[in-house]
Amino acid sequence: MSNNKSLAIFLIILGLIIAGCTTSRTTISRSADISRYRYASLTDVMSYNGPAGMMDAEIKIYDAIDNSRLRMVGDQAINELSYEQKQQLLLARFAVTRNQEETIVTVNFVDYLSGRPIASCRGASALGIDSRIDFNTALKKVAAQIEKTFPPEP
C-alpha cells in the first residue's frame, strides 16, 4: 500500500474517532445541592403523542434514571408524596435533537417545588454512519451522565 493510501485511511479513521467524540457532559447549578434529591418524575408521560421513535428514548431515559439513586415516581403518585419527599423530587424533561452531523439527547432536572433548573445531562454522538447508531450511542452517553451525576447508593 502506498504512503498516500495509508495516510488517507489513517485520516478517515481519525476523523471518525474525532466525530464520535462529540461532547457529552453535565451542567449542575452552582448553588444546588444535588445530594439531597432522592426522587424523579418524567413529566407528561401519560399525554405523550410525539413521534413513535421517541418512545425508545423515553424508555431508555427512564431506565437510566432508575439505575441512578433517584427513585422514579409517576405523575399520578406525586400527590401521595409527603412535603419532605416533594422537597427531594426532581422533574425530568428530555429532548432529542438530530441532524446530519450529530444526535444529542438532553435530560434536564428541575426542582419540583421551586421550578429551578438543577442539572442538565447531555449525551451526544456524531459517528454519522447510521442515525440509529448515533441515537443509541447518545442515549447510552446521557445514561452514563445521569448515573455519574446521581450515583447509586452503595
Short mmCIF file of C-alpha atoms in Angstrom, two decimals:
data_model
loop_
_atom_site.label_atom_id
_atom_site.label_comp_id
_atom_site.label_asym_id
_atom_site.label_seq_id
_atom_site.Cartn_x
_atom_site.Cartn_y
_atom_site.Cartn_z
CA MET A 1 0.00 0.00 0.00
CA SER A 2 1.35 3.40 -0.86
CA ASN A 3 2.02 6.05 1.75
CA ASN A 4 -0.78 8.23 0.34
CA LYS A 5 -3.37 5.45 0.73
CA SER A 6 -2.16 4.69 4.25
CA LEU A 7 -2.35 8.35 5.16
CA ALA A 8 -5.85 8.66 3.67
CA ILE A 9 -7.09 5.63 5.63
CA PHE A 10 -5.49 6.96 8.81
CA LEU A 11 -7.15 10.37 8.31
CA ILE A 12 -10.54 8.77 7.69
CA ILE A 13 -10.27 6.68 10.84
CA LEU A 14 -9.05 9.68 12.83
CA GLY A 15 -11.96 11.74 11.52
CA LEU A 16 -14.46 9.07 12.57
CA ILE A 17 -12.92 8.91 16.04
CA ILE A 18 -12.99 12.69 16.45
CA ALA A 19 -16.55 12.90 15.13
CA GLY A 20 -17.60 10.16 17.54
CA CYS A 21 -16.23 12.16 20.44
CA THR A 22 -18.92 14.82 20.36
CA THR A 23 -19.08 16.21 23.85
CA SER A 24 -21.28 14.56 26.44
CA ARG A 25 -21.43 16.47 29.69
CA THR A 26 -23.45 17.51 32.71
CA THR A 27 -24.07 21.04 33.90
CA ILE A 28 -25.06 21.48 37.55
CA SER A 29 -26.33 24.69 39.11
CA ARG A 30 -23.60 26.14 41.33
CA SER A 31 -25.95 26.69 44.24
CA ALA A 32 -27.71 23.33 44.01
CA ASP A 33 -27.11 20.54 46.50
CA ILE A 34 -27.82 17.56 44.27
CA SER A 35 -27.08 15.11 47.07
CA ARG A 36 -30.45 15.92 48.68
CA TYR A 37 -32.55 14.63 45.79
CA ARG A 38 -33.99 11.12 46.04
CA TYR A 39 -36.92 11.09 43.59
CA ALA A 40 -37.54 11.91 39.93
CA SER A 41 -40.56 12.01 37.68
CA LEU A 42 -40.59 12.13 33.89
CA THR A 43 -43.14 14.80 33.06
CA ASP A 44 -46.04 14.45 30.65
CA VAL A 45 -45.50 10.73 30.10
CA MET A 46 -49.22 9.96 30.17
CA SER A 47 -50.04 12.53 27.49
CA TYR A 48 -47.21 11.66 25.09
CA ASN A 49 -48.25 11.89 21.44
CA GLY A 50 -44.94 12.60 19.69
CA PRO A 51 -43.07 10.50 17.16
CA ALA A 52 -43.04 6.77 17.89
CA GLY A 53 -39.24 6.69 17.74
CA MET A 54 -39.06 8.99 20.76
CA MET A 55 -40.75 6.35 22.90
CA ASP A 56 -37.44 4.44 22.72
CA ALA A 57 -35.71 7.47 24.22
CA GLU A 58 -38.30 7.76 26.97
CA ILE A 59 -37.93 4.09 27.95
CA LYS A 60 -34.13 4.24 27.98
CA ILE A 61 -34.09 7.52 29.90
CA TYR A 62 -36.49 6.05 32.46
CA ASP A 63 -34.15 3.07 32.81
CA ALA A 64 -31.11 5.36 33.16
CA ILE A 65 -32.76 7.36 35.93
CA ASP A 66 -33.86 4.11 37.56
CA ASN A 67 -30.20 2.96 37.57
CA SER A 68 -29.19 6.09 39.49
CA ARG A 69 -30.00 6.74 43.14
CA LEU A 70 -33.20 8.54 42.12
CA ARG A 71 -36.39 6.57 42.64
CA MET A 72 -38.91 7.07 39.85
CA VAL A 73 -42.32 8.45 40.79
CA GLY A 74 -45.20 8.52 38.34
CA ASP A 75 -47.10 11.75 37.64
CA GLN A 76 -50.18 10.34 39.37
CA ALA A 77 -48.23 9.40 42.53
CA ILE A 78 -46.65 12.81 43.17
CA ASN A 79 -49.68 13.94 45.20
CA GLU A 80 -49.14 10.95 47.51
CA LEU A 81 -45.65 12.11 48.47
CA SER A 82 -45.11 13.92 51.76
CA TYR A 83 -43.90 17.52 51.71
CA GLU A 84 -40.43 16.30 52.73
CA GLN A 85 -40.38 13.86 49.79
CA LYS A 86 -41.54 16.61 47.42
CA GLN A 87 -38.54 18.68 48.59
CA GLN A 88 -36.38 15.78 47.29
CA LEU A 89 -38.20 15.46 43.95
CA LEU A 90 -36.84 16.41 40.54
CA LEU A 91 -38.93 16.72 37.41
CA ALA A 92 -37.11 15.31 34.40
CA ARG A 93 -37.70 16.51 30.85
CA PHE A 94 -35.85 15.27 27.81
CA ALA A 95 -35.20 16.43 24.29
CA VAL A 96 -33.66 14.75 21.27
CA THR A 97 -32.00 16.75 18.52
CA ARG A 98 -30.96 15.04 15.30
CA ASN A 99 -29.26 16.45 12.25
CA GLN A 100 -26.79 15.25 9.61
CA GLU A 101 -23.78 15.80 11.88
CA GLU A 102 -24.90 14.55 15.27
CA THR A 103 -27.58 13.31 17.62
CA ILE A 104 -27.93 14.92 21.04
CA VAL A 105 -30.09 13.67 23.91
CA THR A 106 -30.54 16.08 26.81
CA VAL A 107 -32.26 15.38 30.13
CA ASN A 108 -32.98 18.41 32.30
CA PHE A 109 -33.73 18.07 36.00
CA VAL A 110 -35.85 20.75 37.69
CA ASP A 111 -36.65 21.11 41.40
CA TYR A 112 -40.32 20.18 41.85
CA LEU A 113 -41.22 22.85 44.42
CA SER A 114 -39.25 25.82 43.13
CA GLY A 115 -39.14 25.11 39.40
CA ARG A 116 -35.41 25.89 39.48
CA PRO A 117 -33.19 24.04 36.97
CA ILE A 118 -30.77 21.86 38.94
CA ALA A 119 -28.89 19.77 36.39
CA SER A 120 -28.71 19.12 32.67
CA CYS A 121 -27.22 15.87 31.37
CA ARG A 122 -26.24 15.68 27.71
CA GLY A 123 -25.27 12.69 25.60
CA ALA A 124 -24.08 13.20 22.04
CA SER A 125 -22.86 11.09 19.16
CA ALA A 126 -21.60 12.08 15.75
CA LEU A 127 -20.35 8.94 14.06
CA GLY A 128 -22.50 9.79 11.05
CA ILE A 129 -22.60 6.21 9.80
CA ASP A 130 -26.19 5.42 10.79
CA SER A 131 -28.64 7.72 12.59
CA ARG A 132 -29.95 4.79 14.68
CA ILE A 133 -26.44 4.02 15.90
CA ASP A 134 -25.91 7.70 16.75
CA PHE A 135 -29.28 7.79 18.56
CA ASN A 136 -28.50 4.70 20.65
CA THR A 137 -24.97 5.91 21.38
CA ALA A 138 -26.27 9.32 22.51
CA LEU A 139 -28.81 7.58 24.75
CA LYS A 140 -26.06 5.45 26.32
CA LYS A 141 -23.92 8.53 26.89
CA VAL A 142 -26.73 10.51 28.55
CA ALA A 143 -27.47 7.46 30.72
CA ALA A 144 -23.83 7.42 31.83
CA GLN A 145 -24.03 11.15 32.64
CA ILE A 146 -27.20 10.62 34.72
CA GLU A 147 -25.63 7.76 36.67
CA LYS A 148 -22.46 9.82 37.22
CA THR A 149 -24.46 12.85 38.41
CA PHE A 150 -26.77 10.85 40.68
CA PRO A 151 -24.65 7.78 41.54
CA PRO A 152 -26.41 4.78 43.03
CA GLU A 153 -26.03 4.46 46.76
CA PRO A 154 -23.75 1.61 47.86
#
